[in-house]
Short mmCIF file of C-alpha atoms in Angstrom, two decimals:
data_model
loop_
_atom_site.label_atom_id
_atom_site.label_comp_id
_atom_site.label_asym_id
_atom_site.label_seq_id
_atom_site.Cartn_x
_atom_site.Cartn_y
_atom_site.Cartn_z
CA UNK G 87 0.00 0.00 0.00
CA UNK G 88 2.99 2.41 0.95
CA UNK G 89 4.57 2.17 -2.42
CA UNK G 90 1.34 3.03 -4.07
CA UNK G 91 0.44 5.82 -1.84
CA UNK G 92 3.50 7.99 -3.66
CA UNK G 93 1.71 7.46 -6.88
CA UNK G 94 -1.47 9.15 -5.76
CA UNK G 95 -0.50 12.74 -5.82
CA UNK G 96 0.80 12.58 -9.84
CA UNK G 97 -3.04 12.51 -10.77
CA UNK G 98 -2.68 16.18 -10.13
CA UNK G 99 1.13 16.53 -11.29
CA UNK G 100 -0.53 15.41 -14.56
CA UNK G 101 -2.88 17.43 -14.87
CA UNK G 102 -1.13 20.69 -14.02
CA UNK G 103 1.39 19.18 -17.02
CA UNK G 104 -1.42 18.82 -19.62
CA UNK G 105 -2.65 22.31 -18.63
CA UNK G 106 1.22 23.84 -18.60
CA UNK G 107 0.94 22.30 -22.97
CA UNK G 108 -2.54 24.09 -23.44
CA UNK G 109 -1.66 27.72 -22.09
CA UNK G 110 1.97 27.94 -22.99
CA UNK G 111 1.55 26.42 -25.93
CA UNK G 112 -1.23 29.04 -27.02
CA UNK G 113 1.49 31.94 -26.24
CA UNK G 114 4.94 30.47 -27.47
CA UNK G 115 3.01 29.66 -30.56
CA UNK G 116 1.92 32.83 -31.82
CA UNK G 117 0.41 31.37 -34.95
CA UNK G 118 -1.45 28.96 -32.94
CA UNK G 119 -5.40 29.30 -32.60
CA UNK G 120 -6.61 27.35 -29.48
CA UNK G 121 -10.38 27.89 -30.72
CA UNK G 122 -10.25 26.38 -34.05
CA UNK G 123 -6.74 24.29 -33.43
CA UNK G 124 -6.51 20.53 -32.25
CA UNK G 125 -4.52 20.25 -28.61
CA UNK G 126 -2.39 17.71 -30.70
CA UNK G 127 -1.31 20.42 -33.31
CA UNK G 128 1.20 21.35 -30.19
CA UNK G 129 2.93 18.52 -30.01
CA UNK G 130 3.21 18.20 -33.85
CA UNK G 131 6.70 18.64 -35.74
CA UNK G 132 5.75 21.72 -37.45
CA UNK G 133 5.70 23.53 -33.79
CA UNK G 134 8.89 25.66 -33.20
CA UNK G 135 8.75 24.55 -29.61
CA UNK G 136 7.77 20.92 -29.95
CA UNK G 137 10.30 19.49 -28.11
CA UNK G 138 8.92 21.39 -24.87
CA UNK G 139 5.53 20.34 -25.38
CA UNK G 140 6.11 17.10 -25.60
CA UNK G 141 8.08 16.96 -22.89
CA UNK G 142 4.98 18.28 -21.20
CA UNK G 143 2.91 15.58 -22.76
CA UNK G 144 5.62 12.81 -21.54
CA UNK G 145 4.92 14.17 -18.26
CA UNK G 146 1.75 13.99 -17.95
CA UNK G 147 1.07 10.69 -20.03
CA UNK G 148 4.21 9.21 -17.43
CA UNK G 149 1.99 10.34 -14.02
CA UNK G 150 -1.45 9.70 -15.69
CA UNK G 151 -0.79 5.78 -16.00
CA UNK G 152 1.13 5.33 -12.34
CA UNK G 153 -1.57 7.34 -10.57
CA UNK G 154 -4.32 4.93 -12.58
CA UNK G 155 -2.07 1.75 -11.87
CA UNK G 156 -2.49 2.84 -8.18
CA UNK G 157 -6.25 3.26 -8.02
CA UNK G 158 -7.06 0.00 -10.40
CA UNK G 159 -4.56 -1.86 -8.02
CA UNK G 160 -6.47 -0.76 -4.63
CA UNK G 161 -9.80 -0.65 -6.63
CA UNK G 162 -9.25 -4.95 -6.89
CA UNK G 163 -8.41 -4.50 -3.28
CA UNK G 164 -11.83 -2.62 -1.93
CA UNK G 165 -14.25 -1.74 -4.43
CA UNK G 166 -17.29 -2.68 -6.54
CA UNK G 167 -17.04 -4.73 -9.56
CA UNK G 168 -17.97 -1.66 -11.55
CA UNK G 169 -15.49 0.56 -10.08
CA UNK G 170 -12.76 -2.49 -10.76
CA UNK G 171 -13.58 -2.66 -14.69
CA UNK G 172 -13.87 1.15 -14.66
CA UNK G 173 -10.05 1.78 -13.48
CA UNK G 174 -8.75 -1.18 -15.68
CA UNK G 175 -9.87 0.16 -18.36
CA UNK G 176 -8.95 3.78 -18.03
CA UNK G 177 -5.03 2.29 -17.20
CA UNK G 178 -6.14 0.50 -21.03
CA UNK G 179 -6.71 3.95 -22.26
CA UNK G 180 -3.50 5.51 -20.35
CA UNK G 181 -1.45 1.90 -22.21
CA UNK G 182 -3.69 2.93 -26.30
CA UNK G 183 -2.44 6.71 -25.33
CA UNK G 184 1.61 5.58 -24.85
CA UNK G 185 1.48 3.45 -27.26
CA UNK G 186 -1.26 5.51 -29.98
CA UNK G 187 0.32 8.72 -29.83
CA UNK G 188 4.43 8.18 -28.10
CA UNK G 189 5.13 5.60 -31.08
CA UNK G 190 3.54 7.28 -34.38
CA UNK G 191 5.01 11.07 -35.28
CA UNK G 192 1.66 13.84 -35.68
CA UNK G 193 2.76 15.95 -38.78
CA UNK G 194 0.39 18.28 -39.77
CA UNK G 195 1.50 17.93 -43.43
CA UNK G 196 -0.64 15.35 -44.84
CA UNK G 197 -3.97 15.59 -43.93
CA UNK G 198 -4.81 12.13 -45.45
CA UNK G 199 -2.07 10.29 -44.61
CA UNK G 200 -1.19 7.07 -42.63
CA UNK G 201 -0.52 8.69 -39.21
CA UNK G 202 -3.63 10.76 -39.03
CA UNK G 203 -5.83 7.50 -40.12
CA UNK G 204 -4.02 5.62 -37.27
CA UNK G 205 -4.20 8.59 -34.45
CA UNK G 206 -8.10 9.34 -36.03
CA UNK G 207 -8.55 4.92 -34.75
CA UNK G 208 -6.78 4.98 -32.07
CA UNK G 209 -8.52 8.36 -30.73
CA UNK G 210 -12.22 6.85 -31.22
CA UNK G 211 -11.27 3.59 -29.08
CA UNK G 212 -9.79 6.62 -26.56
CA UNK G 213 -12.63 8.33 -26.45
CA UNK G 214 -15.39 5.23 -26.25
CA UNK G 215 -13.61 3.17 -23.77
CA UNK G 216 -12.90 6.46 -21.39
CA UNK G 217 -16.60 7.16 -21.75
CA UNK G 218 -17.35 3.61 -20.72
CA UNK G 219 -14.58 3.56 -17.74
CA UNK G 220 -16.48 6.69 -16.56
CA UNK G 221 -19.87 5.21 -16.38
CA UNK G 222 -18.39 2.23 -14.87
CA UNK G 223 -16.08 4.39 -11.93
CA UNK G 224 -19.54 6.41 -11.27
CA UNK G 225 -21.81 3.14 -10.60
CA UNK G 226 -19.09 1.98 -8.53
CA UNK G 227 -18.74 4.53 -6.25
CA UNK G 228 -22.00 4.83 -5.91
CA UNK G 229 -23.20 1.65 -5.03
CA UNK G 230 -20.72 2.30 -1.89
CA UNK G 231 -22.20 4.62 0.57
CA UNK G 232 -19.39 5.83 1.76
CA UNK G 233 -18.10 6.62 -1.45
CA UNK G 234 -20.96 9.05 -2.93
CA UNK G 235 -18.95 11.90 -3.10
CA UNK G 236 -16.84 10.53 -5.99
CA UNK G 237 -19.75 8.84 -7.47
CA UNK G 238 -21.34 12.19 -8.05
CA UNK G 239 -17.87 13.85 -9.33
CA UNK G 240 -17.43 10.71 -11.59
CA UNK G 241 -20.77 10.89 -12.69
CA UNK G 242 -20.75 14.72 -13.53
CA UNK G 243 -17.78 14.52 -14.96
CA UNK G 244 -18.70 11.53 -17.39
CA UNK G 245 -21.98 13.21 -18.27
CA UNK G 246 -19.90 16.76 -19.42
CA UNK G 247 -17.54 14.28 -21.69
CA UNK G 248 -20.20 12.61 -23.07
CA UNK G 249 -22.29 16.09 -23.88
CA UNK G 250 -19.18 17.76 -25.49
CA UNK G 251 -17.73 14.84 -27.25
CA UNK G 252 -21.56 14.83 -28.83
CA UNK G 253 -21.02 18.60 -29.62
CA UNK G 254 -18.13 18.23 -31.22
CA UNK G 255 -19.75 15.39 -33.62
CA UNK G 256 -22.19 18.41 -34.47
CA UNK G 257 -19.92 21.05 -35.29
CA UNK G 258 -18.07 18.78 -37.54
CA UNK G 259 -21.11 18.26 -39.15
CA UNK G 260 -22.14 21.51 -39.04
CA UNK G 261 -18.43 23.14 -40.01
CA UNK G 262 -18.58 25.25 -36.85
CA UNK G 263 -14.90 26.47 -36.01
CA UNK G 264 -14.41 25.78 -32.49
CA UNK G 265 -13.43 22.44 -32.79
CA UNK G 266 -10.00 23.41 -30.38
CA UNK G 267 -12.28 24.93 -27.75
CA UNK G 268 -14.61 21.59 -27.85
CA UNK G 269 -12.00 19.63 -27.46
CA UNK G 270 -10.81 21.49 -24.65
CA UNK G 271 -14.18 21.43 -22.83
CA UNK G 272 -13.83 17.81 -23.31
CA UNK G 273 -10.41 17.08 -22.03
CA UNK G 274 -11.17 19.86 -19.36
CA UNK G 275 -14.19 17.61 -17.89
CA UNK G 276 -12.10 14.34 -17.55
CA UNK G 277 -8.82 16.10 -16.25
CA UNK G 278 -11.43 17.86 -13.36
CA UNK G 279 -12.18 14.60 -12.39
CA UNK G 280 -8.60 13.10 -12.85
CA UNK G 281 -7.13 15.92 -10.30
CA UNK G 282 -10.29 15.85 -7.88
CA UNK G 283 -9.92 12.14 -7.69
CA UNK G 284 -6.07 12.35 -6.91
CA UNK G 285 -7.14 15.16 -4.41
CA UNK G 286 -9.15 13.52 -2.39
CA UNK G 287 -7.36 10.58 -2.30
CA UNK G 288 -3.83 12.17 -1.66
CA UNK G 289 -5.32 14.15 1.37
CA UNK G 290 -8.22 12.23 2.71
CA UNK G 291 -6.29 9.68 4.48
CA UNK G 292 -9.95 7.46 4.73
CA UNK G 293 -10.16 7.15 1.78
CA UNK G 294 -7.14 4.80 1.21
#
């Protein structure tokens, strides 16, 4: 239990990274449009200050599956069968993300071409099985008295992905430009959930 208790803190290390890529990569990329412009434009080659942002995006990606590995591993431990397949398989999604986006290079040069077809898959089976893990994580907790508090967060949280990842379906459709500032909204819901999960975990000693 001790050597997973260090782990529970980089939920929020992580998400402090991820934020760190949005904001400064909005300012040291002048060019850049975070309304109309991907997140994963930032870490692309054609960004003068890639190197940085990815660094950021090792970060978090690095404390994103540890803090995971230590809630599925004490989830076995204590919790509901629902909250047990919920955590596995968000660590699945943290594994698809290391292996989706660390191995395969995002250009921005070829809109058509191998890379984007395999990022477009492997950010689909992202976004489906996080939606799922939510659902799962939110019944979990709250079949667990005790627990309501983070069945509610996990709940709200999973209900705001859901709604903007259906927006953003829309204003594809639709050819809205705000497709950056959807995605944001998106990633903003689960990374709220990701740091108030770590929070109360790292300093409500109970909860553990």
């Amino acid at each position: 239990m001790k050597t997973q208790r260090w782990m529970l803190p980089l939920g929020m290390i992580a998400v402090l990274s991820f934020l760190l890529l949005t904001i400064l990569g909005k300012f040291l990329w002048p060019g850049y449009n975070p309304i109309s412009s991907y997140i994963s434009e930032l870490i692309a080659d054609e960004n003068p200050h890639v190197h940085l942002m990815r660094t950021f995006m090792n970060i978090y990606t690095i404390c994103f599956c540890l803090f995971i590995f230590s809630i599925a591993v004490h989830a076995f431990r204590t919790y509901h069968v629902s909250s047990k397949i919920g955590y596995t398989m968000l660590f699945v999604v943290a594994f698809l993300s290391v292996i989706g986006y660390g191995s395969v290079p995002i250009s921005m040069d070829f809109i058509f071409s191998a890379n984007d077809i395999f990022h477009f898959i492997v950010t689909i089976c992202i976004l489906l099985i996080t939606i799922l893990a939510m659902i799962f994580i939110a019944v979990g907790y709250l079949r667990q008295e005790h627990l309501n508090t983070m069945g509610k967060i996990s709940l709200t949280a999973g209900i705001l992905f859901i709604l903007f990842n259906a927006y953003h379906i829309v204003a594809i459709v639709t050819g809205q430009n705000i497709l950056g500032l959807i995605q944001r909204l998106t990633f903003y819901s689960f990374h709220a959930f990701t740091f108030s999960i770590s929070w109360i975990y790292t300093f409500k000693s109970n909860r553990w």
